[in-house]
């Protein structure tokens, strides 16, 4: 192992804390975060670093593709389809107005000065969701920080900047979808109604991505469109009516969705047998997973990885309520339920409160 590589650890498993442990040790201008299950193409770094020629560029993400199993199954296809949709959404939003849903932490680069800034670190370790301190959803926080503080973000949509990753290849994939859906609810509601910067900076992305959290329920929408179209075509001649209705049904249910996956089917034609899963899983997701996620936004468990939820209580820490003190109101104690060891660690990193020199 190279002497330049250092390994550090923290007592509790949490990505926000892990980052805050490592960030003060970074000496390069760009910090790259990467998951341990990704594979990089040989020319990835030059492609990731290129956008930082723009001094206002704060974060750069990558294209993502699922690593192909030797014997792929239905779950592998659904995982691959998810990443394909994500690549399309991010690329389209970037092209339209520079916005994007989220910079994925699977592999992403940030300017070190931004994420090593004391103001960022304090906010990163003190985010709240309703009456709790939120220690999950780190990727979403990082992306929103860039947007809210005037930094640009970018996704390099190119095969030379495409990482391969893994997702669950069994029914646990549904638990991953549930976790992502909960995170989207929490983050997008904050973007829309708490911070609000996206409305001004990225109006198209707000329309195409963020507000769809509230409005995109594919099954009732498609059913309503089909019913209306059936009414509109009810007076047509029988033969014409049948052709028009079949074409419309084919267009709404299949073509509008499948166009994103043409590259995948060209590469793996054997996956054409799963083509009807694209609309069917979309209906299932919107009417069950997304709805259940909306009702359980207070849950932060992973559920899909063994041992990942041992420290789940640290992802969402309940804070004490406000209590009046004279004419002032005391803020909640943001370190409630945090053990002494971690408290000492935070003090060492100066994350709890800013410290000033005596001569300042």
PDB file of N, CA and C in Angstrom, residues 150-202:
ATOM      1  N   UNK A 150     -24.667  29.494  -4.704  1.00  0.00           N
ATOM      2  CA  UNK A 150     -24.235  30.078  -5.968  1.00  0.00           C
ATOM      3  C   UNK A 150     -23.222  29.287  -6.760  1.00  0.00           C
ATOM      4  N   UNK A 151     -22.942  28.041  -6.368  1.00  0.00           N
ATOM      5  CA  UNK A 151     -21.986  27.227  -7.105  1.00  0.00           C
ATOM      6  C   UNK A 151     -22.683  26.451  -8.218  1.00  0.00           C
ATOM      7  N   UNK A 152     -21.955  26.214  -9.292  1.00  0.00           N
ATOM      8  CA  UNK A 152     -22.474  25.398 -10.383  1.00  0.00           C
ATOM      9  C   UNK A 152     -22.232  23.919 -10.095  1.00  0.00           C
ATOM     10  N   UNK A 153     -23.076  23.080 -10.681  1.00  0.00           N
ATOM     11  CA  UNK A 153     -22.875  21.633 -10.619  1.00  0.00           C
ATOM     12  C   UNK A 153     -22.951  21.073 -12.035  1.00  0.00           C
ATOM     13  N   UNK A 154     -22.361  19.895 -12.212  1.00  0.00           N
ATOM     14  CA  UNK A 154     -22.304  19.343 -13.556  1.00  0.00           C
ATOM     15  C   UNK A 154     -22.233  17.822 -13.505  1.00  0.00           C
ATOM     16  N   UNK A 155     -22.799  17.179 -14.530  1.00  0.00           N
ATOM     17  CA  UNK A 155     -22.672  15.739 -14.728  1.00  0.00           C
ATOM     18  C   UNK A 155     -21.959  15.510 -16.056  1.00  0.00           C
ATOM     19  N   UNK A 156     -20.860  14.783 -16.038  1.00  0.00           N
ATOM     20  CA  UNK A 156     -20.138  14.470 -17.269  1.00  0.00           C
ATOM     21  C   UNK A 156     -20.775  13.243 -17.923  1.00  0.00           C
ATOM     22  N   UNK A 157     -21.595  13.493 -18.932  1.00  0.00           N
ATOM     23  CA  UNK A 157     -22.321  12.409 -19.603  1.00  0.00           C
ATOM     24  C   UNK A 157     -21.485  11.890 -20.762  1.00  0.00           C
ATOM     25  N   UNK A 158     -20.577  10.962 -20.446  1.00  0.00           N
ATOM     26  CA  UNK A 158     -19.693  10.398 -21.469  1.00  0.00           C
ATOM     27  C   UNK A 158     -19.207   9.043 -20.982  1.00  0.00           C
ATOM     28  N   UNK A 159     -18.950   8.134 -21.913  1.00  0.00           N
ATOM     29  CA  UNK A 159     -18.516   6.793 -21.530  1.00  0.00           C
ATOM     30  C   UNK A 159     -17.186   6.815 -20.778  1.00  0.00           C
ATOM     31  N   UNK A 160     -16.325   7.796 -21.071  1.00  0.00           N
ATOM     32  CA  UNK A 160     -15.053   7.890 -20.357  1.00  0.00           C
ATOM     33  C   UNK A 160     -15.224   8.391 -18.932  1.00  0.00           C
ATOM     34  N   UNK A 161     -16.430   8.854 -18.610  1.00  0.00           N
ATOM     35  CA  UNK A 161     -16.707   9.323 -17.249  1.00  0.00           C
ATOM     36  C   UNK A 161     -17.908   8.553 -16.684  1.00  0.00           C
ATOM     37  N   UNK A 162     -17.961   7.268 -16.998  1.00  0.00           N
ATOM     38  CA  UNK A 162     -19.071   6.421 -16.573  1.00  0.00           C
ATOM     39  C   UNK A 162     -18.557   5.351 -15.616  1.00  0.00           C
ATOM     40  N   UNK A 163     -19.001   5.410 -14.377  1.00  0.00           N
ATOM     41  CA  UNK A 163     -18.592   4.413 -13.389  1.00  0.00           C
ATOM     42  C   UNK A 163     -19.585   3.260 -13.395  1.00  0.00           C
ATOM     43  N   UNK A 164     -19.090   2.088 -13.066  1.00  0.00           N
ATOM     44  CA  UNK A 164     -19.959   0.927 -12.912  1.00  0.00           C
ATOM     45  C   UNK A 164     -20.152   0.655 -11.425  1.00  0.00           C
ATOM     46  N   UNK A 165     -21.368   0.342 -11.047  1.00  0.00           N
ATOM     47  CA  UNK A 165     -21.681   0.139  -9.640  1.00  0.00           C
ATOM     48  C   UNK A 165     -22.574  -1.083  -9.483  1.00  0.00           C
ATOM     49  N   UNK A 166     -22.912  -1.386  -8.249  1.00  0.00           N
ATOM     50  CA  UNK A 166     -23.780  -2.527  -7.963  1.00  0.00           C
ATOM     51  C   UNK A 166     -25.014  -2.054  -7.210  1.00  0.00           C
ATOM     52  N   UNK A 167     -26.106  -2.751  -7.410  1.00  0.00           N
ATOM     53  CA  UNK A 167     -27.328  -2.566  -6.638  1.00  0.00           C
ATOM     54  C   UNK A 167     -27.802  -3.947  -6.208  1.00  0.00           C
ATOM     55  N   UNK A 168     -28.780  -3.991  -5.347  1.00  0.00           N
ATOM     56  CA  UNK A 168     -29.287  -5.281  -4.886  1.00  0.00           C
ATOM     57  C   UNK A 168     -29.859  -6.075  -6.065  1.00  0.00           C
ATOM     58  N   UNK A 169     -29.530  -7.364  -6.117  1.00  0.00           N
ATOM     59  CA  UNK A 169     -30.011  -8.215  -7.213  1.00  0.00           C
ATOM     60  C   UNK A 169     -31.078  -9.200  -6.747  1.00  0.00           C
ATOM     61  N   UNK A 170     -31.842  -8.773  -5.734  1.00  0.00           N
ATOM     62  CA  UNK A 170     -32.955  -9.576  -5.234  1.00  0.00           C
ATOM     63  C   UNK A 170     -34.044  -8.614  -4.760  1.00  0.00           C
ATOM     64  N   UNK A 171     -35.002  -9.132  -4.022  1.00  0.00           N
ATOM     65  CA  UNK A 171     -36.132  -8.292  -3.608  1.00  0.00           C
ATOM     66  C   UNK A 171     -35.721  -7.149  -2.687  1.00  0.00           C
ATOM     67  N   UNK A 172     -34.500  -7.181  -2.148  1.00  0.00           N
ATOM     68  CA  UNK A 172     -34.031  -6.066  -1.328  1.00  0.00           C
ATOM     69  C   UNK A 172     -33.893  -4.788  -2.148  1.00  0.00           C
ATOM     70  N   UNK A 173     -33.896  -4.927  -3.463  1.00  0.00           N
ATOM     71  CA  UNK A 173     -33.870  -3.735  -4.315  1.00  0.00           C
ATOM     72  C   UNK A 173     -35.050  -2.824  -4.008  1.00  0.00           C
ATOM     73  N   UNK A 174     -36.188  -3.402  -3.647  1.00  0.00           N
ATOM     74  CA  UNK A 174     -37.367  -2.603  -3.311  1.00  0.00           C
ATOM     75  C   UNK A 174     -37.112  -1.759  -2.072  1.00  0.00           C
ATOM     76  N   UNK A 175     -36.325  -2.288  -1.128  1.00  0.00           N
ATOM     77  CA  UNK A 175     -35.976  -1.517   0.068  1.00  0.00           C
ATOM     78  C   UNK A 175     -35.040  -0.372  -0.290  1.00  0.00           C
ATOM     79  N   UNK A 176     -34.151  -0.597  -1.255  1.00  0.00           N
ATOM     80  CA  UNK A 176     -33.322   0.510  -1.738  1.00  0.00           C
ATOM     81  C   UNK A 176     -34.192   1.600  -2.348  1.00  0.00           C
ATOM     82  N   UNK A 177     -35.154   1.198  -3.156  1.00  0.00           N
ATOM     83  CA  UNK A 177     -36.059   2.176  -3.769  1.00  0.00           C
ATOM     84  C   UNK A 177     -36.816   2.954  -2.704  1.00  0.00           C
ATOM     85  N   UNK A 178     -37.219   2.281  -1.651  1.00  0.00           N
ATOM     86  CA  UNK A 178     -37.945   2.942  -0.571  1.00  0.00           C
ATOM     87  C   UNK A 178     -37.060   3.966   0.126  1.00  0.00           C
ATOM     88  N   UNK A 179     -35.804   3.612   0.366  1.00  0.00           N
ATOM     89  CA  UNK A 179     -34.876   4.555   1.006  1.00  0.00           C
ATOM     90  C   UNK A 179     -34.642   5.768   0.119  1.00  0.00           C
ATOM     91  N   UNK A 180     -34.438   5.544  -1.174  1.00  0.00           N
ATOM     92  CA  UNK A 180     -34.242   6.667  -2.101  1.00  0.00           C
ATOM     93  C   UNK A 180     -35.483   7.547  -2.151  1.00  0.00           C
ATOM     94  N   UNK A 181     -36.654   6.931  -2.141  1.00  0.00           N
ATOM     95  CA  UNK A 181     -37.899   7.700  -2.216  1.00  0.00           C
ATOM     96  C   UNK A 181     -38.077   8.576  -0.983  1.00  0.00           C
ATOM     97  N   UNK A 182     -37.772   8.047   0.191  1.00  0.00           N
ATOM     98  CA  UNK A 182     -37.864   8.853   1.415  1.00  0.00           C
ATOM     99  C   UNK A 182     -36.894  10.021   1.361  1.00  0.00           C
ATOM    100  N   UNK A 183     -35.684   9.756   0.914  1.00  0.00           N
ATOM    101  CA  UNK A 183     -34.689  10.821   0.808  1.00  0.00           C
ATOM    102  C   UNK A 183     -35.145  11.897  -0.170  1.00  0.00           C
ATOM    103  N   UNK A 184     -35.741  11.482  -1.296  1.00  0.00           N
ATOM    104  CA  UNK A 184     -36.249  12.453  -2.270  1.00  0.00           C
ATOM    105  C   UNK A 184     -37.351  13.315  -1.675  1.00  0.00           C
ATOM    106  N   UNK A 185     -38.258  12.712  -0.945  1.00  0.00           N
ATOM    107  CA  UNK A 185     -39.320  13.482  -0.302  1.00  0.00           C
ATOM    108  C   UNK A 185     -38.728  14.545   0.617  1.00  0.00           C
ATOM    109  N   UNK A 186     -37.839  14.127   1.504  1.00  0.00           N
ATOM    110  CA  UNK A 186     -37.283  15.079   2.480  1.00  0.00           C
ATOM    111  C   UNK A 186     -36.519  16.206   1.786  1.00  0.00           C
ATOM    112  N   UNK A 187     -35.653  15.847   0.846  1.00  0.00           N
ATOM    113  CA  UNK A 187     -34.801  16.849   0.212  1.00  0.00           C
ATOM    114  C   UNK A 187     -35.578  17.760  -0.729  1.00  0.00           C
ATOM    115  N   UNK A 188     -36.465  17.192  -1.543  1.00  0.00           N
ATOM    116  CA  UNK A 188     -37.199  18.015  -2.507  1.00  0.00           C
ATOM    117  C   UNK A 188     -38.182  18.954  -1.830  1.00  0.00           C
ATOM    118  N   UNK A 189     -38.787  18.522  -0.741  1.00  0.00           N
ATOM    119  CA  UNK A 189     -39.658  19.426   0.009  1.00  0.00           C
ATOM    120  C   UNK A 189     -38.858  20.594   0.578  1.00  0.00           C
ATOM    121  N   UNK A 190     -37.648  20.311   1.039  1.00  0.00           N
ATOM    122  CA  UNK A 190     -36.788  21.398   1.526  1.00  0.00           C
ATOM    123  C   UNK A 190     -36.419  22.349   0.396  1.00  0.00           C
ATOM    124  N   UNK A 191     -36.043  21.790  -0.742  1.00  0.00           N
ATOM    125  CA  UNK A 191     -35.664  22.627  -1.883  1.00  0.00           C
ATOM    126  C   UNK A 191     -36.810  23.531  -2.318  1.00  0.00           C
ATOM    127  N   UNK A 192     -38.020  22.992  -2.337  1.00  0.00           N
ATOM    128  CA  UNK A 192     -39.172  23.730  -2.850  1.00  0.00           C
ATOM    129  C   UNK A 192     -39.720  24.747  -1.867  1.00  0.00           C
ATOM    130  N   UNK A 193     -39.838  24.365  -0.596  1.00  0.00           N
ATOM    131  CA  UNK A 193     -40.621  25.173   0.339  1.00  0.00           C
ATOM    132  C   UNK A 193     -39.836  25.749   1.518  1.00  0.00           C
ATOM    133  N   UNK A 194     -38.616  25.308   1.729  1.00  0.00           N
ATOM    134  CA  UNK A 194     -37.816  25.848   2.832  1.00  0.00           C
ATOM    135  C   UNK A 194     -36.724  26.763   2.287  1.00  0.00           C
ATOM    136  N   UNK A 195     -35.919  26.249   1.366  1.00  0.00           N
ATOM    137  CA  UNK A 195     -34.813  27.031   0.816  1.00  0.00           C
ATOM    138  C   UNK A 195     -35.257  27.851  -0.403  1.00  0.00           C
ATOM    139  N   UNK A 196     -35.911  27.234  -1.340  1.00  0.00           N
ATOM    140  CA  UNK A 196     -36.535  27.954  -2.450  1.00  0.00           C
ATOM    141  C   UNK A 196     -35.620  28.458  -3.543  1.00  0.00           C
ATOM    142  N   UNK A 197     -34.308  28.266  -3.413  1.00  0.00           N
ATOM    143  CA  UNK A 197     -33.386  28.800  -4.407  1.00  0.00           C
ATOM    144  C   UNK A 197     -33.596  28.187  -5.785  1.00  0.00           C
ATOM    145  N   UNK A 198     -34.026  26.930  -5.830  1.00  0.00           N
ATOM    146  CA  UNK A 198     -34.169  26.251  -7.128  1.00  0.00           C
ATOM    147  C   UNK A 198     -35.195  26.927  -8.021  1.00  0.00           C
ATOM    148  N   UNK A 199     -36.199  27.567  -7.435  1.00  0.00           N
ATOM    149  CA  UNK A 199     -37.212  28.239  -8.256  1.00  0.00           C
ATOM    150  C   UNK A 199     -36.574  29.336  -9.115  1.00  0.00           C
ATOM    151  N   UNK A 200     -35.593  30.017  -8.556  1.00  0.00           N
ATOM    152  CA  UNK A 200     -34.954  31.128  -9.260  1.00  0.00           C
ATOM    153  C   UNK A 200     -33.804  30.657 -10.145  1.00  0.00           C
ATOM    154  N   UNK A 201     -32.946  29.778  -9.628  1.00  0.00           N
ATOM    155  CA  UNK A 201     -31.756  29.372 -10.365  1.00  0.00           C
ATOM    156  C   UNK A 201     -32.044  28.324 -11.434  1.00  0.00           C
ATOM    157  N   UNK A 202     -32.947  27.397 -11.134  1.00  0.00           N
ATOM    158  CA  UNK A 202     -33.186  26.282 -12.050  1.00  0.00           C
ATOM    159  C   UNK A 202     -34.686  26.045 -12.233  1.00  0.00           C
TER     160      UNK A 202
END
